Structure formats: structure tokens, C-alpha cells
PDB file of C-alpha atoms in Angstrom:
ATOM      1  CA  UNK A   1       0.000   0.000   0.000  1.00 78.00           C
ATOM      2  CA  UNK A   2       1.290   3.442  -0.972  1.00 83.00           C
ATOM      3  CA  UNK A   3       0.114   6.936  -0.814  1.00 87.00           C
ATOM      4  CA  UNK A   4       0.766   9.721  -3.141  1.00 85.00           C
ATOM      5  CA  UNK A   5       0.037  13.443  -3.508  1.00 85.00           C
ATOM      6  CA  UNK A   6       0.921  15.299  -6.760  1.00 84.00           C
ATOM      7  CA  UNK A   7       1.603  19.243  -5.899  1.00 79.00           C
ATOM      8  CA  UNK A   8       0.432  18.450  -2.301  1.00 75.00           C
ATOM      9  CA  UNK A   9      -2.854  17.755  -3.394  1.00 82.00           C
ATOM     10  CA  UNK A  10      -4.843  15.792  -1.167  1.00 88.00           C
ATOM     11  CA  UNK A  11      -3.711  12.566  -0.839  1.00 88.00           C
ATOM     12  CA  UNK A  12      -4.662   8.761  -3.342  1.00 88.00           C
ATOM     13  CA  UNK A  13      -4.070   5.494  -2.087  1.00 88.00           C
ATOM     14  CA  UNK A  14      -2.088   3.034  -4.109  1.00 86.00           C
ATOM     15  CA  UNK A  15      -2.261  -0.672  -3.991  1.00 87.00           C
ATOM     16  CA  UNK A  16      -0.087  -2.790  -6.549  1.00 81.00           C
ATOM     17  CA  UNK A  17      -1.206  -6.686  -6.696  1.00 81.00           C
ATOM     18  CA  UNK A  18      -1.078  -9.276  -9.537  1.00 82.00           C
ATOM     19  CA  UNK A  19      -4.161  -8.204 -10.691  1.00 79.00           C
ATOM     20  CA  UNK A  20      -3.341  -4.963 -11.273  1.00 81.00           C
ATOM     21  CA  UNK A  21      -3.252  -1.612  -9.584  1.00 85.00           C
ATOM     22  CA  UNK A  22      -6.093   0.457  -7.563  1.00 87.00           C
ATOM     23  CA  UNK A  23      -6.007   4.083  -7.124  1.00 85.00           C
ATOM     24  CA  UNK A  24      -8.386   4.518  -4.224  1.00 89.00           C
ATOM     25  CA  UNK A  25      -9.683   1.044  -4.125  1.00 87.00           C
ATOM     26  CA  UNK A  26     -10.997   1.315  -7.696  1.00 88.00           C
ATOM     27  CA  UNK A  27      -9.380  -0.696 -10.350  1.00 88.00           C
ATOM     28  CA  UNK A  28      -6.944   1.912 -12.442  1.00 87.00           C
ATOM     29  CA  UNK A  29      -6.957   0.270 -16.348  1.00 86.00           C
ATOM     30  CA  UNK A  30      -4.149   1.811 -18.468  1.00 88.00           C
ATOM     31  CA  UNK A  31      -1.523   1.302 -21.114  1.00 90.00           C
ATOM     32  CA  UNK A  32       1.963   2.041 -20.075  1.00 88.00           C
ATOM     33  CA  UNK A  33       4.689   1.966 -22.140  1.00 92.00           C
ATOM     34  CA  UNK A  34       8.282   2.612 -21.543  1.00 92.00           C
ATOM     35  CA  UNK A  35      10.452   4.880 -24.869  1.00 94.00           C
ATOM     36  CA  UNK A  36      13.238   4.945 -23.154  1.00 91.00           C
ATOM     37  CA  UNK A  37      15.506   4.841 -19.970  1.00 89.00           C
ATOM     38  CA  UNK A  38      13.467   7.433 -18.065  1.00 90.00           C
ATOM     39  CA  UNK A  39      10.337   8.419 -20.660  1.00 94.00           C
ATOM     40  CA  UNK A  40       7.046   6.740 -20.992  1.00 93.00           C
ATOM     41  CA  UNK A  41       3.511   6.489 -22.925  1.00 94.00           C
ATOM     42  CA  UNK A  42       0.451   6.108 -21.023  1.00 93.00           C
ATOM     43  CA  UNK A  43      -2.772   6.076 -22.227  1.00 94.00           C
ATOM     44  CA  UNK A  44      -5.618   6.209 -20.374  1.00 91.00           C
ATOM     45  CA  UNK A  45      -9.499   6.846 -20.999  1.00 90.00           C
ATOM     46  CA  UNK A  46      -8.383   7.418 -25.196  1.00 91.00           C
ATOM     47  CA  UNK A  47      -6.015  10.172 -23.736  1.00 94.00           C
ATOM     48  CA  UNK A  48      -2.237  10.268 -24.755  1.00 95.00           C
ATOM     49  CA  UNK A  49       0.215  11.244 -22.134  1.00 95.00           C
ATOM     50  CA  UNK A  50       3.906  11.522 -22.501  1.00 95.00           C
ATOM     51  CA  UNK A  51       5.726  11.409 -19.599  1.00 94.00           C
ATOM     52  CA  UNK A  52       9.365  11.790 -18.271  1.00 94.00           C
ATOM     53  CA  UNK A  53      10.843  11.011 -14.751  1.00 92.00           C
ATOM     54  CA  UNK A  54      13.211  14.051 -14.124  1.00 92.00           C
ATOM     55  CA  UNK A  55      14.222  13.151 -10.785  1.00 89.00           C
ATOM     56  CA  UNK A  56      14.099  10.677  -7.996  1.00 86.00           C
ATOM     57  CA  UNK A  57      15.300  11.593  -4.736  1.00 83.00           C
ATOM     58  CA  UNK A  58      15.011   8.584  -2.492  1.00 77.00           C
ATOM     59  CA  UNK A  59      15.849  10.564   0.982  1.00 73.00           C
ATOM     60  CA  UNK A  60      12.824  12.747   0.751  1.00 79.00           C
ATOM     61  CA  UNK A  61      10.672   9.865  -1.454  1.00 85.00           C
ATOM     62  CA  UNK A  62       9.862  12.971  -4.056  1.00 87.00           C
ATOM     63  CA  UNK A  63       9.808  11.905  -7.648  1.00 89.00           C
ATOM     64  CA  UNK A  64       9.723  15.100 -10.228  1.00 90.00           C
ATOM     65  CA  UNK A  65       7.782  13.946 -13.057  1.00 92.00           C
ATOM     66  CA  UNK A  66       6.945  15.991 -16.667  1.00 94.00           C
ATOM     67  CA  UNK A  67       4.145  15.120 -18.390  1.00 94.00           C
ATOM     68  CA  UNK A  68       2.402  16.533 -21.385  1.00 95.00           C
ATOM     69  CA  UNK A  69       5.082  19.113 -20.641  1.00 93.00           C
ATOM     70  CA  UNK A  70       4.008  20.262 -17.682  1.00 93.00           C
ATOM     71  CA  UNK A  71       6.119  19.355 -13.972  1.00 92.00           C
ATOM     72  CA  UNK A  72       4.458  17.720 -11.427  1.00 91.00           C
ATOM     73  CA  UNK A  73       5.956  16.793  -8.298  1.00 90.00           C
ATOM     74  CA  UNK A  74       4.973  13.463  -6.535  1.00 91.00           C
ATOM     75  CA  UNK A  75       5.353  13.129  -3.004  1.00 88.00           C
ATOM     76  CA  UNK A  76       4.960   8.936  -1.719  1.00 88.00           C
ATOM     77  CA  UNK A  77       4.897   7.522   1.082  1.00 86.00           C
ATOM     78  CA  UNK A  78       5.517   4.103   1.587  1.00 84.00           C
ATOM     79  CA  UNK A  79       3.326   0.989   4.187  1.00 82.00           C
ATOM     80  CA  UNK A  80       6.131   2.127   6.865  1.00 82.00           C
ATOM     81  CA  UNK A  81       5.704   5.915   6.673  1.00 80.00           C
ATOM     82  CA  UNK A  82       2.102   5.581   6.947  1.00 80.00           C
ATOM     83  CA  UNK A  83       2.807   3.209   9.632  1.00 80.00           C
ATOM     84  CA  UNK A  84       4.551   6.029  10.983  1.00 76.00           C
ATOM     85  CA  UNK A  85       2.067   8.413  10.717  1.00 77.00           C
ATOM     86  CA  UNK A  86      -0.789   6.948  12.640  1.00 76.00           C
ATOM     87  CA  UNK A  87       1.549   5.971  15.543  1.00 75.00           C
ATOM     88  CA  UNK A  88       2.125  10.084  15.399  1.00 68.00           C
ATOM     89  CA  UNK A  89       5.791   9.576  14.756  1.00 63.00           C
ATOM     90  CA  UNK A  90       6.167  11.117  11.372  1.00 60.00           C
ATOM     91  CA  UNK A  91       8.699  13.310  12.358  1.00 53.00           C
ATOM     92  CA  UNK A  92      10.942  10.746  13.655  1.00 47.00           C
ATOM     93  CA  UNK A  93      11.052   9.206   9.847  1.00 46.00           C
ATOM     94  CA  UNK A  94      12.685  12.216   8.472  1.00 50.00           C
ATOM     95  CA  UNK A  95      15.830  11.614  10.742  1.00 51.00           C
ATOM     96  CA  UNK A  96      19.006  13.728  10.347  1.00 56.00           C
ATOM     97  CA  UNK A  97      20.417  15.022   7.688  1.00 64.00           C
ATOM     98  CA  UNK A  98      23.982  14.013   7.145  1.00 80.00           C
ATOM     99  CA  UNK A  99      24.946  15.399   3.935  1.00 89.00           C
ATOM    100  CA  UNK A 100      23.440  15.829   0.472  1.00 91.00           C
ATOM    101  CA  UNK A 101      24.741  14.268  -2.545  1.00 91.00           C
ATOM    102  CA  UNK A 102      24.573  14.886  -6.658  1.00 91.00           C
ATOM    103  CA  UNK A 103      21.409  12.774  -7.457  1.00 89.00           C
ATOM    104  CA  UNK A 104      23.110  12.567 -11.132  1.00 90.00           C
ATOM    105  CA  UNK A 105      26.447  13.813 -12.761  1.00 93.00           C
ATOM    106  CA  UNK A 106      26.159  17.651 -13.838  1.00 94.00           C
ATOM    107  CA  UNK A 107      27.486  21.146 -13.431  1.00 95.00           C
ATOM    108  CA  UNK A 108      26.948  22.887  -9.784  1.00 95.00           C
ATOM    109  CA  UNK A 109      25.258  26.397 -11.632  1.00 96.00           C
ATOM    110  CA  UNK A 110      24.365  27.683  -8.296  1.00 95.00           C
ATOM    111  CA  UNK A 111      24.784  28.108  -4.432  1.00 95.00           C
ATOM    112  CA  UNK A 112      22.612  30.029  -2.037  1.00 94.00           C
ATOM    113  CA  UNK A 113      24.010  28.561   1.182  1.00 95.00           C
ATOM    114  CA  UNK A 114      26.973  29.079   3.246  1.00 94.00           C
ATOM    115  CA  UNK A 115      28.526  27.139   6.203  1.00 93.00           C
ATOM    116  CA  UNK A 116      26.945  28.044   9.243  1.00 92.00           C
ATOM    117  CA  UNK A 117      23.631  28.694   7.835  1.00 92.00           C
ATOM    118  CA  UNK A 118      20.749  27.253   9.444  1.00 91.00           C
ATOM    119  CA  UNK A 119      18.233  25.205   6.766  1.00 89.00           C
ATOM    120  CA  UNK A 120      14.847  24.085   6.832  1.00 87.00           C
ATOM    121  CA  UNK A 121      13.930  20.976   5.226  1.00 84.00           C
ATOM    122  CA  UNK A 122      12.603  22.000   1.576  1.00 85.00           C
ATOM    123  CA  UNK A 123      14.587  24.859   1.293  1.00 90.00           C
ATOM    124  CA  UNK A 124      16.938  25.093  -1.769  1.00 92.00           C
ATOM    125  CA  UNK A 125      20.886  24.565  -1.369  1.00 94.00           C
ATOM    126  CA  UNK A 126      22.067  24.752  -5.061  1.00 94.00           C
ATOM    127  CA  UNK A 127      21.612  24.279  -8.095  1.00 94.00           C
ATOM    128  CA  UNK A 128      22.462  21.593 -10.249  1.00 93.00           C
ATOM    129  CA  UNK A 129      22.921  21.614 -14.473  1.00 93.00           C
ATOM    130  CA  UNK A 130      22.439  18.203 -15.770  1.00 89.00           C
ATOM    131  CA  UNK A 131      21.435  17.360 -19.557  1.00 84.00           C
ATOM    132  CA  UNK A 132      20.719  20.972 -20.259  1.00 84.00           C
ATOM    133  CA  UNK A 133      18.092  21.405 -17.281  1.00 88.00           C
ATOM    134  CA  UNK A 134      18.839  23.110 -13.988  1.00 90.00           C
ATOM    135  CA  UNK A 135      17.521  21.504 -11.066  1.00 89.00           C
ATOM    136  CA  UNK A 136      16.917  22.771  -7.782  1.00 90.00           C
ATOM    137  CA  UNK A 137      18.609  20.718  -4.767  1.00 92.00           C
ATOM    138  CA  UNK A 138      16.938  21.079  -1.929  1.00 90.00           C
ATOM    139  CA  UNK A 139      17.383  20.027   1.693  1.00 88.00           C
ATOM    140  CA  UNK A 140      16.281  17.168   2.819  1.00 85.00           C
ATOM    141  CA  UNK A 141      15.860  18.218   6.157  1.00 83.00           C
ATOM    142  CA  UNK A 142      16.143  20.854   8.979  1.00 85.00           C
ATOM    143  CA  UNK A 143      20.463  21.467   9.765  1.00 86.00           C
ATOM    144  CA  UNK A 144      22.656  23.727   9.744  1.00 89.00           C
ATOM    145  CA  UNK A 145      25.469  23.848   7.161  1.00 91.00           C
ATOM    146  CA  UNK A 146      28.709  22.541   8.408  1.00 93.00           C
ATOM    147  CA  UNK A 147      30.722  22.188   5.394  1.00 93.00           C
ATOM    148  CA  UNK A 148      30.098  22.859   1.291  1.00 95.00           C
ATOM    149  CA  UNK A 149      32.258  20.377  -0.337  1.00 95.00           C
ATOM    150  CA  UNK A 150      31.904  22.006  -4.234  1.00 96.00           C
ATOM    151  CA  UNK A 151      31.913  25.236  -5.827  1.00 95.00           C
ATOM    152  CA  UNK A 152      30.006  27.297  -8.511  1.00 95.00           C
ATOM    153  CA  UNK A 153      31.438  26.159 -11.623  1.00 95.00           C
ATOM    154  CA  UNK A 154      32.445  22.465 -10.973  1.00 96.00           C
ATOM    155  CA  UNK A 155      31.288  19.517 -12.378  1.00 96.00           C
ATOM    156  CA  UNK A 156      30.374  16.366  -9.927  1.00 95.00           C
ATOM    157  CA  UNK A 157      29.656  12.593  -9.866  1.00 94.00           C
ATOM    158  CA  UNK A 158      26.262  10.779  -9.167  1.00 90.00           C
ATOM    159  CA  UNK A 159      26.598  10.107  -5.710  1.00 90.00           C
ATOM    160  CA  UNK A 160      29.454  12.774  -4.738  1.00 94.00           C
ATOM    161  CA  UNK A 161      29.077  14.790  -1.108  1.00 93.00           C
ATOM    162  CA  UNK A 162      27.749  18.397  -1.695  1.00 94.00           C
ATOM    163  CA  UNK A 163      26.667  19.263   1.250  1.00 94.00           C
ATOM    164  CA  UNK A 164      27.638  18.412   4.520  1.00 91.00           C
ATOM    165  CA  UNK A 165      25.395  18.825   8.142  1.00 86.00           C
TER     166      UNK A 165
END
């Protein structure tokens, strides 16, 4: 069981079986097809979407999606989160924030932190330029800065430190 919000809108319920998938425990009937390594067809009710998975950041369980050319940003949460959530400790999922690395290999375009700063989770760190689109980094959680391990101008590694707490 999963639960998603797209642009914090309320909440849908997601359950994947054999038999298929349910969006709000009615059966969801589509045709999905995959172009290439991150860009898919769907149709659905004799509508055509095209659709592209920009980003996937795994600490904050945010997936940045554009479809039909438009970005949508998809927030999950998984059978332990909700789990979580209705024993009222939420908060204690998020966890602290260690560091923040590149998500994919690009060009750091941008930095509006410095060391000492104080950072709210949400709040955007840098910027990174990968395949000719800038995208935001933002903190994964509340911190304060305790190191910044790049600079404007260099190019990093899938997986490299940025950003240290």
C-alpha cells in the first residue's frame, strides 16, 4: 500500500497486486509503455500522455515527473511511513540530515548557502545543471550547514558529497 500526492494535493491510495493496480480502491486500467531509460507512454481513458521522470530523490521519497510538458511533483509515502504516521511519529522518519549528494552527474550552476547557515527541510541549497536542465537541490531536512564540499562552476559525480550537516 502506498500513498501519493501530486503538488500536495490531497492525498490517493495506491495498492499494486497481480491483478493490477487500484487508485483509491478502484481498479486503475491503463496502457503504459516505456520509450526509453526514463520516458514513458500512457494512455488512459483514449487520452495520450507523454511522460518523463526528471528526478528521484530517495531521501525525501519525491519523484519530479513531466508530463504533457508540464512538472508535477509526486510526493509517496511508503506501508512504513504511513505506519509512521498513525503511531504520530512522522517526524521521527525524516531523521538527520547528514549530507546531500549529486542525485546525477552535472554542473553545480548555483549556491545560495553558506557554512553556518541554518536550513529548513525543503529549502533550496544549489543548483544543479544536468542534460541541459537546472535543477533545484533542496534540503532534505532541517540542519545547519557545516561544510560545502563544491563550488560554482564544478562539475560532480552521481553520488558525490555536496553538502555536509
Amino acid at each position: 500500500m502506498y500513498q501519493a500526492s501530486v503538488n500536495a494535493a490531497p492525498p490517493v491510495s495506491i495498492e499494486i497486486t497481480p491483478a493490477g493496480i487500484t487508485l483509491n480502491e478502484q481498479p486503475y486500467a491503463w496502457d503504459l509503455s516505456k520509450l526509453a531509460h526514463s520516458q514513458f507512454h500512457i494512455l488512459k481513458n483514449d487520452r495520450s500522455f507523454s511522460v518523463e521522470v526528471l528526478s528521484v530523490e530517495a531521501a525525501t521519497k519525491t519523484v519530479r515527473l513531466k508530463i504533457n510538458g508540464h512538472i508535477q511533483e509526486v510526493q509517496v509515502k511508503d506501508r512504513f511511513d504511513l505506519l509512521l504516521e498513525k503511531m504520530g511519529m512522522s517526524n521521527a522518519a525524516v531523521g538527520k540530515v547528514n549530507n546531500i549528494k549529486a542525485p546525477m552527474p552535472g554542473l553545480i550552476v548555483g549556491i545560495s548557502i553558506q557554512p553556518g547557515d541554518v536550513v529548513a527541510k525543503g529549502d533550496i541549497v544549489l543548483i544543479l545543471e544536468a542534460m541541459k536542465m537546472e535543477n533545484a537541490i533542496k534540503a532534505p531536512g532541517d540542519g545547519t550547514v557545516k561544510a560545502i564540499k563544491i563550488q560554482k562552476g564544478d562539475r560532480v559525480e552521481k553520488g558525490q558529497v555536496l553538502i555536509e550537516f
